[in-house]
């Protein structure tokens, strides 16, 4: 069984899939077309549910081996995934905000679920992605950037999400939709990385209108810890963790 999930950006696809996985105690899979290079949602979900099987482009034939949630990006034409859905046992779920009239999604879906209301942008949506693999960010700088971003300093943002490796060795998931007022960063259940530059994915995706992409790139660069400071921060964390362990043993 494939459960295909579609919605406008920020309406709650990943959140709904998260809820469904939590309800079922059985093997499940996850696939999101055209997101292999920026697998933010996949990594977030697998950190919450380590047993979740992640599929990549080219592995579509194996999707129906178990219950698999297919999260369809908002920018992907629904017709582009139709051939896959017609060859397997599939169920189509559209998550649609109450204030959104989406005739295409409603006619496509087998099931319609109310979604998170989003602020409609004044102009056409853009998407800006950045890969930060190997970079370590300063948390205070990242938090300042995220606040500026979500308050409109770089354009009108509808949705922003990312995975960031920070100086404490932990990987954090950042999440914003236009109806939220708070800044939200959540540590992922992944091992601390305290030996040089991380060899695991980090990056971000921003959806909005009139985005100042050049300024976003420069500001994110300014959030990165310089090469000559990485070892210092990692040693500080190691010493702090070592002290905590000694206290526990005593």
JSON list of C-alpha atoms in Angstrom, two decimals:
[
{"chain": "A", "resi": 1, "resn": "UNK", "atom": "CA", "xyz": [0.00, 0.00, 0.00]},
{"chain": "A", "resi": 2, "resn": "UNK", "atom": "CA", "xyz": [1.25, 3.44, -0.96]},
{"chain": "A", "resi": 3, "resn": "UNK", "atom": "CA", "xyz": [-0.28, 6.44, 0.80]},
{"chain": "A", "resi": 4, "resn": "UNK", "atom": "CA", "xyz": [0.40, 9.50, -1.34]},
{"chain": "A", "resi": 5, "resn": "UNK", "atom": "CA", "xyz": [0.15, 12.84, 0.48]},
{"chain": "A", "resi": 6, "resn": "UNK", "atom": "CA", "xyz": [-0.11, 16.23, -1.23]},
{"chain": "A", "resi": 7, "resn": "UNK", "atom": "CA", "xyz": [-0.82, 19.77, -0.05]},
{"chain": "A", "resi": 8, "resn": "UNK", "atom": "CA", "xyz": [0.14, 23.42, -0.53]},
{"chain": "A", "resi": 9, "resn": "UNK", "atom": "CA", "xyz": [3.49, 24.34, 1.12]},
{"chain": "A", "resi": 10, "resn": "UNK", "atom": "CA", "xyz": [3.33, 24.50, 4.90]},
{"chain": "A", "resi": 11, "resn": "UNK", "atom": "CA", "xyz": [-0.12, 22.90, 5.20]},
{"chain": "A", "resi": 12, "resn": "UNK", "atom": "CA", "xyz": [1.15, 19.94, 7.25]},
{"chain": "A", "resi": 13, "resn": "UNK", "atom": "CA", "xyz": [2.15, 16.95, 5.10]},
{"chain": "A", "resi": 14, "resn": "UNK", "atom": "CA", "xyz": [5.17, 15.89, 7.18]},
{"chain": "A", "resi": 15, "resn": "UNK", "atom": "CA", "xyz": [3.34, 16.52, 10.45]},
{"chain": "A", "resi": 16, "resn": "UNK", "atom": "CA", "xyz": [0.42, 14.33, 9.36]},
{"chain": "A", "resi": 17, "resn": "UNK", "atom": "CA", "xyz": [2.74, 11.54, 8.21]},
{"chain": "A", "resi": 18, "resn": "UNK", "atom": "CA", "xyz": [4.56, 11.77, 11.56]},
{"chain": "A", "resi": 19, "resn": "UNK", "atom": "CA", "xyz": [1.23, 11.26, 13.35]},
{"chain": "A", "resi": 20, "resn": "UNK", "atom": "CA", "xyz": [0.31, 8.24, 11.21]},
{"chain": "A", "resi": 21, "resn": "UNK", "atom": "CA", "xyz": [3.65, 6.51, 11.77]},
{"chain": "A", "resi": 22, "resn": "UNK", "atom": "CA", "xyz": [3.24, 7.00, 15.52]},
{"chain": "A", "resi": 23, "resn": "UNK", "atom": "CA", "xyz": [-0.08, 5.13, 15.45]},
{"chain": "A", "resi": 24, "resn": "UNK", "atom": "CA", "xyz": [1.22, 1.98, 13.75]},
{"chain": "A", "resi": 25, "resn": "UNK", "atom": "CA", "xyz": [3.58, -0.59, 15.19]},
{"chain": "A", "resi": 26, "resn": "UNK", "atom": "CA", "xyz": [4.68, -2.18, 11.92]},
{"chain": "A", "resi": 27, "resn": "UNK", "atom": "CA", "xyz": [7.37, -1.69, 9.23]},
{"chain": "A", "resi": 28, "resn": "UNK", "atom": "CA", "xyz": [6.81, 1.43, 7.14]},
{"chain": "A", "resi": 29, "resn": "UNK", "atom": "CA", "xyz": [8.59, 3.38, 4.43]},
{"chain": "A", "resi": 30, "resn": "UNK", "atom": "CA", "xyz": [8.92, 6.96, 3.27]},
{"chain": "A", "resi": 31, "resn": "UNK", "atom": "CA", "xyz": [9.64, 8.48, -0.14]},
{"chain": "A", "resi": 32, "resn": "UNK", "atom": "CA", "xyz": [9.56, 12.06, -1.37]},
{"chain": "A", "resi": 33, "resn": "UNK", "atom": "CA", "xyz": [10.19, 12.57, -5.11]},
{"chain": "A", "resi": 34, "resn": "UNK", "atom": "CA", "xyz": [12.80, 15.12, -6.20]},
{"chain": "A", "resi": 35, "resn": "UNK", "atom": "CA", "xyz": [14.15, 15.71, -2.69]},
{"chain": "A", "resi": 36, "resn": "UNK", "atom": "CA", "xyz": [17.14, 13.33, -2.67]},
{"chain": "A", "resi": 37, "resn": "UNK", "atom": "CA", "xyz": [19.61, 16.22, -2.53]},
{"chain": "A", "resi": 38, "resn": "UNK", "atom": "CA", "xyz": [17.75, 18.01, 0.30]},
{"chain": "A", "resi": 39, "resn": "UNK", "atom": "CA", "xyz": [16.29, 15.14, 2.41]},
{"chain": "A", "resi": 40, "resn": "UNK", "atom": "CA", "xyz": [15.24, 17.31, 5.35]},
{"chain": "A", "resi": 41, "resn": "UNK", "atom": "CA", "xyz": [11.89, 15.66, 6.06]},
{"chain": "A", "resi": 42, "resn": "UNK", "atom": "CA", "xyz": [13.26, 12.15, 5.51]},
{"chain": "A", "resi": 43, "resn": "UNK", "atom": "CA", "xyz": [16.07, 12.64, 8.03]},
{"chain": "A", "resi": 44, "resn": "UNK", "atom": "CA", "xyz": [13.73, 14.27, 10.54]},
{"chain": "A", "resi": 45, "resn": "UNK", "atom": "CA", "xyz": [11.22, 11.41, 10.35]},
{"chain": "A", "resi": 46, "resn": "UNK", "atom": "CA", "xyz": [13.86, 8.69, 10.58]},
{"chain": "A", "resi": 47, "resn": "UNK", "atom": "CA", "xyz": [15.43, 10.36, 13.62]},
{"chain": "A", "resi": 48, "resn": "UNK", "atom": "CA", "xyz": [12.00, 10.09, 15.28]},
{"chain": "A", "resi": 49, "resn": "UNK", "atom": "CA", "xyz": [11.38, 6.56, 14.00]},
{"chain": "A", "resi": 50, "resn": "UNK", "atom": "CA", "xyz": [14.71, 4.75, 13.35]},
{"chain": "A", "resi": 51, "resn": "UNK", "atom": "CA", "xyz": [12.88, 1.73, 11.93]},
{"chain": "A", "resi": 52, "resn": "UNK", "atom": "CA", "xyz": [11.47, 3.83, 9.07]},
{"chain": "A", "resi": 53, "resn": "UNK", "atom": "CA", "xyz": [12.76, 2.70, 5.68]},
{"chain": "A", "resi": 54, "resn": "UNK", "atom": "CA", "xyz": [13.80, 5.59, 3.43]},
{"chain": "A", "resi": 55, "resn": "UNK", "atom": "CA", "xyz": [13.54, 5.24, -0.35]},
{"chain": "A", "resi": 56, "resn": "UNK", "atom": "CA", "xyz": [15.32, 7.30, -2.99]},
{"chain": "A", "resi": 57, "resn": "UNK", "atom": "CA", "xyz": [14.73, 7.99, -6.65]},
{"chain": "A", "resi": 58, "resn": "UNK", "atom": "CA", "xyz": [15.21, 4.75, -8.61]},
{"chain": "A", "resi": 59, "resn": "UNK", "atom": "CA", "xyz": [13.77, 2.57, -5.86]},
{"chain": "A", "resi": 60, "resn": "UNK", "atom": "CA", "xyz": [10.11, 3.16, -6.72]},
{"chain": "A", "resi": 61, "resn": "UNK", "atom": "CA", "xyz": [9.57, -0.50, -7.59]},
{"chain": "A", "resi": 62, "resn": "UNK", "atom": "CA", "xyz": [10.12, -1.45, -3.94]},
{"chain": "A", "resi": 63, "resn": "UNK", "atom": "CA", "xyz": [7.72, 1.10, -2.45]},
{"chain": "A", "resi": 64, "resn": "UNK", "atom": "CA", "xyz": [4.78, -1.30, -2.24]},
{"chain": "A", "resi": 65, "resn": "UNK", "atom": "CA", "xyz": [6.77, -3.90, -0.26]},
{"chain": "A", "resi": 66, "resn": "UNK", "atom": "CA", "xyz": [5.34, -2.31, 2.89]},
{"chain": "A", "resi": 67, "resn": "UNK", "atom": "CA", "xyz": [3.11, 0.61, 3.89]},
{"chain": "A", "resi": 68, "resn": "UNK", "atom": "CA", "xyz": [4.94, 3.57, 2.37]},
{"chain": "A", "resi": 69, "resn": "UNK", "atom": "CA", "xyz": [4.10, 7.25, 2.71]},
{"chain": "A", "resi": 70, "resn": "UNK", "atom": "CA", "xyz": [4.89, 9.21, -0.43]},
{"chain": "A", "resi": 71, "resn": "UNK", "atom": "CA", "xyz": [5.16, 12.92, 0.37]},
{"chain": "A", "resi": 72, "resn": "UNK", "atom": "CA", "xyz": [4.63, 14.87, -2.84]},
{"chain": "A", "resi": 73, "resn": "UNK", "atom": "CA", "xyz": [6.41, 18.26, -2.90]},
{"chain": "A", "resi": 74, "resn": "UNK", "atom": "CA", "xyz": [4.08, 21.17, -3.60]},
{"chain": "A", "resi": 75, "resn": "UNK", "atom": "CA", "xyz": [6.04, 22.12, -6.72]},
{"chain": "A", "resi": 76, "resn": "UNK", "atom": "CA", "xyz": [5.72, 18.68, -8.33]},
{"chain": "A", "resi": 77, "resn": "UNK", "atom": "CA", "xyz": [3.01, 18.30, -10.96]},
{"chain": "A", "resi": 78, "resn": "UNK", "atom": "CA", "xyz": [0.58, 15.63, -9.72]},
{"chain": "A", "resi": 79, "resn": "UNK", "atom": "CA", "xyz": [0.54, 14.15, -13.21]},
{"chain": "A", "resi": 80, "resn": "UNK", "atom": "CA", "xyz": [4.24, 13.39, -12.80]},
{"chain": "A", "resi": 81, "resn": "UNK", "atom": "CA", "xyz": [3.58, 10.74, -10.16]},
{"chain": "A", "resi": 82, "resn": "UNK", "atom": "CA", "xyz": [0.37, 9.38, -11.65]},
{"chain": "A", "resi": 83, "resn": "UNK", "atom": "CA", "xyz": [2.07, 6.49, -13.44]},
{"chain": "A", "resi": 84, "resn": "UNK", "atom": "CA", "xyz": [3.46, 5.22, -10.13]},
{"chain": "A", "resi": 85, "resn": "UNK", "atom": "CA", "xyz": [0.15, 5.47, -8.29]},
{"chain": "A", "resi": 86, "resn": "UNK", "atom": "CA", "xyz": [-1.76, 3.65, -11.02]},
{"chain": "A", "resi": 87, "resn": "UNK", "atom": "CA", "xyz": [0.52, 0.61, -10.94]},
{"chain": "A", "resi": 88, "resn": "UNK", "atom": "CA", "xyz": [0.20, -0.08, -7.19]},
{"chain": "A", "resi": 89, "resn": "UNK", "atom": "CA", "xyz": [-2.43, -0.20, -4.48]},
{"chain": "A", "resi": 90, "resn": "UNK", "atom": "CA", "xyz": [-2.53, 3.46, -3.48]},
{"chain": "A", "resi": 91, "resn": "UNK", "atom": "CA", "xyz": [-4.56, 5.84, -1.34]},
{"chain": "A", "resi": 92, "resn": "UNK", "atom": "CA", "xyz": [-4.41, 9.58, -2.05]},
{"chain": "A", "resi": 93, "resn": "UNK", "atom": "CA", "xyz": [-4.59, 12.10, 0.77]},
{"chain": "A", "resi": 94, "resn": "UNK", "atom": "CA", "xyz": [-4.88, 15.84, 0.20]},
{"chain": "A", "resi": 95, "resn": "UNK", "atom": "CA", "xyz": [-4.23, 18.17, 3.13]},
{"chain": "A", "resi": 96, "resn": "UNK", "atom": "CA", "xyz": [-5.99, 21.42, 2.35]},
{"chain": "A", "resi": 97, "resn": "UNK", "atom": "CA", "xyz": [-6.27, 24.50, 4.61]},
{"chain": "A", "resi": 98, "resn": "UNK", "atom": "CA", "xyz": [-9.81, 25.72, 5.24]},
{"chain": "A", "resi": 99, "resn": "UNK", "atom": "CA", "xyz": [-9.08, 29.03, 3.54]},
{"chain": "A", "resi": 100, "resn": "UNK", "atom": "CA", "xyz": [-7.65, 27.42, 0.41]},
{"chain": "A", "resi": 101, "resn": "UNK", "atom": "CA", "xyz": [-9.70, 26.42, -2.62]},
{"chain": "A", "resi": 102, "resn": "UNK", "atom": "CA", "xyz": [-7.72, 23.79, -4.47]},
{"chain": "A", "resi": 103, "resn": "UNK", "atom": "CA", "xyz": [-9.88, 22.21, -7.13]},
{"chain": "A", "resi": 104, "resn": "UNK", "atom": "CA", "xyz": [-7.03, 20.11, -8.52]},
{"chain": "A", "resi": 105, "resn": "UNK", "atom": "CA", "xyz": [-6.15, 18.56, -5.16]},
{"chain": "A", "resi": 106, "resn": "UNK", "atom": "CA", "xyz": [-9.78, 17.89, -4.29]},
{"chain": "A", "resi": 107, "resn": "UNK", "atom": "CA", "xyz": [-10.43, 16.08, -7.56]},
{"chain": "A", "resi": 108, "resn": "UNK", "atom": "CA", "xyz": [-7.18, 14.09, -7.18]},
{"chain": "A", "resi": 109, "resn": "UNK", "atom": "CA", "xyz": [-7.68, 12.91, -3.60]},
{"chain": "A", "resi": 110, "resn": "UNK", "atom": "CA", "xyz": [-9.45, 9.89, -2.13]},
{"chain": "A", "resi": 111, "resn": "UNK", "atom": "CA", "xyz": [-9.41, 11.59, 1.28]},
{"chain": "A", "resi": 112, "resn": "UNK", "atom": "CA", "xyz": [-9.30, 15.28, 2.24]},
{"chain": "A", "resi": 113, "resn": "UNK", "atom": "CA", "xyz": [-7.94, 16.43, 5.60]},
{"chain": "A", "resi": 114, "resn": "UNK", "atom": "CA", "xyz": [-8.06, 20.02, 6.91]},
{"chain": "A", "resi": 115, "resn": "UNK", "atom": "CA", "xyz": [-4.58, 21.53, 6.93]},
{"chain": "A", "resi": 116, "resn": "UNK", "atom": "CA", "xyz": [-2.75, 24.36, 8.62]},
{"chain": "A", "resi": 117, "resn": "UNK", "atom": "CA", "xyz": [-3.86, 27.75, 7.34]},
{"chain": "A", "resi": 118, "resn": "UNK", "atom": "CA", "xyz": [-1.05, 29.64, 5.63]},
{"chain": "A", "resi": 119, "resn": "UNK", "atom": "CA", "xyz": [-0.59, 33.28, 4.72]},
{"chain": "A", "resi": 120, "resn": "UNK", "atom": "CA", "xyz": [-1.05, 33.59, 0.97]},
{"chain": "A", "resi": 121, "resn": "UNK", "atom": "CA", "xyz": [1.92, 35.42, -0.59]},
{"chain": "A", "resi": 122, "resn": "UNK", "atom": "CA", "xyz": [1.44, 38.56, -2.62]},
{"chain": "A", "resi": 123, "resn": "UNK", "atom": "CA", "xyz": [3.38, 37.21, -5.62]},
{"chain": "A", "resi": 124, "resn": "UNK", "atom": "CA", "xyz": [4.35, 33.84, -7.10]},
{"chain": "A", "resi": 125, "resn": "UNK", "atom": "CA", "xyz": [6.13, 31.40, -4.81]},
{"chain": "A", "resi": 126, "resn": "UNK", "atom": "CA", "xyz": [9.88, 30.82, -5.07]},
{"chain": "A", "resi": 127, "resn": "UNK", "atom": "CA", "xyz": [12.00, 28.12, -3.50]},
{"chain": "A", "resi": 128, "resn": "UNK", "atom": "CA", "xyz": [15.54, 28.56, -2.22]},
{"chain": "A", "resi": 129, "resn": "UNK", "atom": "CA", "xyz": [17.64, 25.62, -1.06]},
{"chain": "A", "resi": 130, "resn": "UNK", "atom": "CA", "xyz": [21.11, 25.40, 0.39]},
{"chain": "A", "resi": 131, "resn": "UNK", "atom": "CA", "xyz": [23.35, 22.44, 1.29]},
{"chain": "A", "resi": 132, "resn": "UNK", "atom": "CA", "xyz": [25.45, 22.96, 4.41]},
{"chain": "A", "resi": 133, "resn": "UNK", "atom": "CA", "xyz": [26.98, 19.50, 4.76]},
{"chain": "A", "resi": 134, "resn": "UNK", "atom": "CA", "xyz": [30.34, 19.84, 6.54]},
{"chain": "A", "resi": 135, "resn": "UNK", "atom": "CA", "xyz": [29.48, 23.21, 8.06]},
{"chain": "A", "resi": 136, "resn": "UNK", "atom": "CA", "xyz": [29.03, 23.89, 11.78]},
{"chain": "A", "resi": 137, "resn": "UNK", "atom": "CA", "xyz": [26.83, 26.82, 12.77]},
{"chain": "A", "resi": 138, "resn": "UNK", "atom": "CA", "xyz": [26.82, 29.06, 15.82]},
{"chain": "A", "resi": 139, "resn": "UNK", "atom": "CA", "xyz": [23.43, 28.68, 17.48]},
{"chain": "A", "resi": 140, "resn": "UNK", "atom": "CA", "xyz": [22.97, 32.33, 18.50]},
{"chain": "A", "resi": 141, "resn": "UNK", "atom": "CA", "xyz": [23.80, 33.49, 14.96]},
{"chain": "A", "resi": 142, "resn": "UNK", "atom": "CA", "xyz": [21.45, 30.91, 13.47]},
{"chain": "A", "resi": 143, "resn": "UNK", "atom": "CA", "xyz": [18.63, 31.91, 15.83]},
{"chain": "A", "resi": 144, "resn": "UNK", "atom": "CA", "xyz": [19.07, 35.58, 14.88]},
{"chain": "A", "resi": 145, "resn": "UNK", "atom": "CA", "xyz": [19.01, 34.73, 11.17]},
{"chain": "A", "resi": 146, "resn": "UNK", "atom": "CA", "xyz": [15.93, 32.52, 11.61]},
{"chain": "A", "resi": 147, "resn": "UNK", "atom": "CA", "xyz": [14.10, 35.28, 13.46]},
{"chain": "A", "resi": 148, "resn": "UNK", "atom": "CA", "xyz": [14.97, 37.82, 10.75]},
{"chain": "A", "resi": 149, "resn": "UNK", "atom": "CA", "xyz": [13.97, 35.34, 8.05]},
{"chain": "A", "resi": 150, "resn": "UNK", "atom": "CA", "xyz": [10.57, 34.54, 9.54]},
{"chain": "A", "resi": 151, "resn": "UNK", "atom": "CA", "xyz": [9.82, 38.22, 10.18]},
{"chain": "A", "resi": 152, "resn": "UNK", "atom": "CA", "xyz": [10.31, 39.15, 6.54]},
{"chain": "A", "resi": 153, "resn": "UNK", "atom": "CA", "xyz": [13.84, 40.56, 6.41]},
{"chain": "A", "resi": 154, "resn": "UNK", "atom": "CA", "xyz": [14.68, 38.46, 3.32]},
{"chain": "A", "resi": 155, "resn": "UNK", "atom": "CA", "xyz": [11.28, 38.36, 1.65]},
{"chain": "A", "resi": 156, "resn": "UNK", "atom": "CA", "xyz": [7.81, 37.03, 2.38]},
{"chain": "A", "resi": 157, "resn": "UNK", "atom": "CA", "xyz": [8.37, 33.52, 3.80]},
{"chain": "A", "resi": 158, "resn": "UNK", "atom": "CA", "xyz": [5.58, 30.93, 3.82]},
{"chain": "A", "resi": 159, "resn": "UNK", "atom": "CA", "xyz": [7.64, 27.88, 4.83]},
{"chain": "A", "resi": 160, "resn": "UNK", "atom": "CA", "xyz": [11.19, 27.31, 6.05]},
{"chain": "A", "resi": 161, "resn": "UNK", "atom": "CA", "xyz": [12.84, 24.17, 7.32]},
{"chain": "A", "resi": 162, "resn": "UNK", "atom": "CA", "xyz": [16.34, 22.90, 7.77]},
{"chain": "A", "resi": 163, "resn": "UNK", "atom": "CA", "xyz": [18.77, 20.58, 9.49]},
{"chain": "A", "resi": 164, "resn": "UNK", "atom": "CA", "xyz": [21.80, 22.25, 11.06]},
{"chain": "A", "resi": 165, "resn": "UNK", "atom": "CA", "xyz": [24.92, 20.90, 12.75]},
{"chain": "A", "resi": 166, "resn": "UNK", "atom": "CA", "xyz": [25.76, 23.17, 15.67]},
{"chain": "A", "resi": 167, "resn": "UNK", "atom": "CA", "xyz": [28.86, 23.78, 17.75]},
{"chain": "A", "resi": 168, "resn": "UNK", "atom": "CA", "xyz": [27.64, 21.49, 20.56]},
{"chain": "A", "resi": 169, "resn": "UNK", "atom": "CA", "xyz": [27.90, 18.52, 18.19]},
{"chain": "A", "resi": 170, "resn": "UNK", "atom": "CA", "xyz": [24.17, 18.01, 17.89]},
{"chain": "A", "resi": 171, "resn": "UNK", "atom": "CA", "xyz": [22.06, 18.15, 14.74]},
{"chain": "A", "resi": 172, "resn": "UNK", "atom": "CA", "xyz": [18.96, 20.37, 14.99]},
{"chain": "A", "resi": 173, "resn": "UNK", "atom": "CA", "xyz": [15.75, 20.51, 12.97]},
{"chain": "A", "resi": 174, "resn": "UNK", "atom": "CA", "xyz": [14.40, 24.01, 12.32]},
{"chain": "A", "resi": 175, "resn": "UNK", "atom": "CA", "xyz": [10.77, 24.40, 11.31]},
{"chain": "A", "resi": 176, "resn": "UNK", "atom": "CA", "xyz": [8.64, 27.43, 10.41]},
{"chain": "A", "resi": 177, "resn": "UNK", "atom": "CA", "xyz": [5.27, 27.97, 8.78]},
{"chain": "A", "resi": 178, "resn": "UNK", "atom": "CA", "xyz": [3.61, 31.33, 8.34]},
{"chain": "A", "resi": 179, "resn": "UNK", "atom": "CA", "xyz": [0.99, 30.76, 11.06]},
{"chain": "A", "resi": 180, "resn": "UNK", "atom": "CA", "xyz": [3.67, 30.20, 13.73]},
{"chain": "A", "resi": 181, "resn": "UNK", "atom": "CA", "xyz": [4.85, 32.97, 16.02]},
{"chain": "A", "resi": 182, "resn": "UNK", "atom": "CA", "xyz": [7.60, 31.10, 17.85]},
{"chain": "A", "resi": 183, "resn": "UNK", "atom": "CA", "xyz": [11.08, 30.05, 16.74]},
{"chain": "A", "resi": 184, "resn": "UNK", "atom": "CA", "xyz": [11.34, 26.28, 16.82]},
{"chain": "A", "resi": 185, "resn": "UNK", "atom": "CA", "xyz": [14.55, 24.24, 16.84]},
{"chain": "A", "resi": 186, "resn": "UNK", "atom": "CA", "xyz": [14.53, 20.61, 17.90]},
{"chain": "A", "resi": 187, "resn": "UNK", "atom": "CA", "xyz": [17.62, 18.43, 18.55]},
{"chain": "A", "resi": 188, "resn": "UNK", "atom": "CA", "xyz": [17.50, 15.26, 16.47]},
{"chain": "A", "resi": 189, "resn": "UNK", "atom": "CA", "xyz": [18.16, 11.87, 18.02]},
{"chain": "A", "resi": 190, "resn": "UNK", "atom": "CA", "xyz": [21.51, 11.52, 16.25]},
{"chain": "A", "resi": 191, "resn": "UNK", "atom": "CA", "xyz": [25.02, 10.99, 17.68]},
{"chain": "A", "resi": 192, "resn": "UNK", "atom": "CA", "xyz": [26.97, 14.12, 18.58]},
{"chain": "A", "resi": 193, "resn": "UNK", "atom": "CA", "xyz": [29.61, 14.96, 15.97]},
{"chain": "A", "resi": 194, "resn": "UNK", "atom": "CA", "xyz": [32.73, 16.15, 17.78]},
{"chain": "A", "resi": 195, "resn": "UNK", "atom": "CA", "xyz": [35.56, 15.22, 15.42]},
{"chain": "A", "resi": 196, "resn": "UNK", "atom": "CA", "xyz": [36.07, 17.80, 12.68]},
{"chain": "A", "resi": 197, "resn": "UNK", "atom": "CA", "xyz": [33.55, 18.71, 10.04]},
{"chain": "A", "resi": 198, "resn": "UNK", "atom": "CA", "xyz": [30.37, 16.59, 10.04]},
{"chain": "A", "resi": 199, "resn": "UNK", "atom": "CA", "xyz": [30.06, 13.98, 7.31]},
{"chain": "A", "resi": 200, "resn": "UNK", "atom": "CA", "xyz": [26.26, 13.95, 7.27]},
{"chain": "A", "resi": 201, "resn": "UNK", "atom": "CA", "xyz": [23.59, 16.01, 5.56]},
{"chain": "A", "resi": 202, "resn": "UNK", "atom": "CA", "xyz": [22.67, 19.50, 6.69]},
{"chain": "A", "resi": 203, "resn": "UNK", "atom": "CA", "xyz": [20.88, 22.16, 4.70]},
{"chain": "A", "resi": 204, "resn": "UNK", "atom": "CA", "xyz": [17.73, 24.25, 4.39]},
{"chain": "A", "resi": 205, "resn": "UNK", "atom": "CA", "xyz": [14.73, 24.99, 2.20]},
{"chain": "A", "resi": 206, "resn": "UNK", "atom": "CA", "xyz": [12.86, 28.29, 2.13]},
{"chain": "A", "resi": 207, "resn": "UNK", "atom": "CA", "xyz": [9.57, 28.89, 0.30]},
{"chain": "A", "resi": 208, "resn": "UNK", "atom": "CA", "xyz": [8.19, 32.38, -0.21]},
{"chain": "A", "resi": 209, "resn": "UNK", "atom": "CA", "xyz": [8.00, 35.34, -2.53]},
{"chain": "A", "resi": 210, "resn": "UNK", "atom": "CA", "xyz": [10.44, 38.15, -3.35]},
{"chain": "A", "resi": 211, "resn": "UNK", "atom": "CA", "xyz": [13.22, 36.20, -1.62]},
{"chain": "A", "resi": 212, "resn": "UNK", "atom": "CA", "xyz": [16.61, 37.93, -1.37]},
{"chain": "A", "resi": 213, "resn": "UNK", "atom": "CA", "xyz": [18.57, 34.78, -2.12]},
{"chain": "A", "resi": 214, "resn": "UNK", "atom": "CA", "xyz": [22.00, 36.44, -2.27]},
{"chain": "A", "resi": 215, "resn": "UNK", "atom": "CA", "xyz": [21.53, 38.00, 1.17]},
{"chain": "A", "resi": 216, "resn": "UNK", "atom": "CA", "xyz": [20.27, 34.70, 2.59]},
{"chain": "A", "resi": 217, "resn": "UNK", "atom": "CA", "xyz": [23.40, 32.94, 1.33]},
{"chain": "A", "resi": 218, "resn": "UNK", "atom": "CA", "xyz": [25.71, 35.56, 2.81]},
{"chain": "A", "resi": 219, "resn": "UNK", "atom": "CA", "xyz": [23.96, 35.59, 6.19]},
{"chain": "A", "resi": 220, "resn": "UNK", "atom": "CA", "xyz": [24.06, 31.80, 6.47]},
{"chain": "A", "resi": 221, "resn": "UNK", "atom": "CA", "xyz": [27.78, 31.90, 5.69]},
{"chain": "A", "resi": 222, "resn": "UNK", "atom": "CA", "xyz": [28.22, 34.39, 8.51]},
{"chain": "A", "resi": 223, "resn": "UNK", "atom": "CA", "xyz": [26.56, 31.89, 10.87]},
{"chain": "A", "resi": 224, "resn": "UNK", "atom": "CA", "xyz": [29.21, 29.24, 10.16]},
{"chain": "A", "resi": 225, "resn": "UNK", "atom": "CA", "xyz": [31.96, 28.59, 12.72]},
{"chain": "A", "resi": 226, "resn": "UNK", "atom": "CA", "xyz": [35.42, 29.43, 11.25]},
{"chain": "A", "resi": 227, "resn": "UNK", "atom": "CA", "xyz": [37.79, 26.58, 10.49]},
{"chain": "A", "resi": 228, "resn": "UNK", "atom": "CA", "xyz": [40.26, 27.58, 13.20]},
{"chain": "A", "resi": 229, "resn": "UNK", "atom": "CA", "xyz": [37.53, 27.57, 15.88]},
{"chain": "A", "resi": 230, "resn": "UNK", "atom": "CA", "xyz": [35.91, 24.20, 15.16]},
{"chain": "A", "resi": 231, "resn": "UNK", "atom": "CA", "xyz": [38.43, 22.14, 17.13]},
{"chain": "A", "resi": 232, "resn": "UNK", "atom": "CA", "xyz": [38.27, 24.56, 20.07]},
{"chain": "A", "resi": 233, "resn": "UNK", "atom": "CA", "xyz": [34.49, 24.29, 20.38]},
{"chain": "A", "resi": 234, "resn": "UNK", "atom": "CA", "xyz": [34.55, 20.51, 20.02]},
{"chain": "A", "resi": 235, "resn": "UNK", "atom": "CA", "xyz": [37.20, 20.13, 22.72]},
{"chain": "A", "resi": 236, "resn": "UNK", "atom": "CA", "xyz": [35.13, 22.33, 25.03]},
{"chain": "A", "resi": 237, "resn": "UNK", "atom": "CA", "xyz": [32.09, 20.10, 24.52]},
{"chain": "A", "resi": 238, "resn": "UNK", "atom": "CA", "xyz": [34.13, 16.92, 25.03]},
{"chain": "A", "resi": 239, "resn": "UNK", "atom": "CA", "xyz": [35.53, 18.25, 28.29]},
{"chain": "A", "resi": 240, "resn": "UNK", "atom": "CA", "xyz": [32.06, 19.31, 29.43]},
{"chain": "A", "resi": 241, "resn": "UNK", "atom": "CA", "xyz": [30.59, 15.92, 28.62]},
{"chain": "A", "resi": 242, "resn": "UNK", "atom": "CA", "xyz": [33.52, 14.17, 30.32]},
{"chain": "A", "resi": 243, "resn": "UNK", "atom": "CA", "xyz": [32.94, 16.17, 33.49]},
{"chain": "A", "resi": 244, "resn": "UNK", "atom": "CA", "xyz": [29.25, 15.27, 33.47]},
{"chain": "A", "resi": 245, "resn": "UNK", "atom": "CA", "xyz": [30.08, 11.56, 33.14]},
{"chain": "A", "resi": 246, "resn": "UNK", "atom": "CA", "xyz": [32.55, 11.74, 36.05]},
{"chain": "A", "resi": 247, "resn": "UNK", "atom": "CA", "xyz": [29.93, 13.36, 38.25]},
{"chain": "A", "resi": 248, "resn": "UNK", "atom": "CA", "xyz": [27.42, 10.64, 37.37]},
{"chain": "A", "resi": 249, "resn": "UNK", "atom": "CA", "xyz": [29.92, 7.88, 38.17]},
{"chain": "A", "resi": 250, "resn": "UNK", "atom": "CA", "xyz": [30.78, 9.44, 41.52]}
]
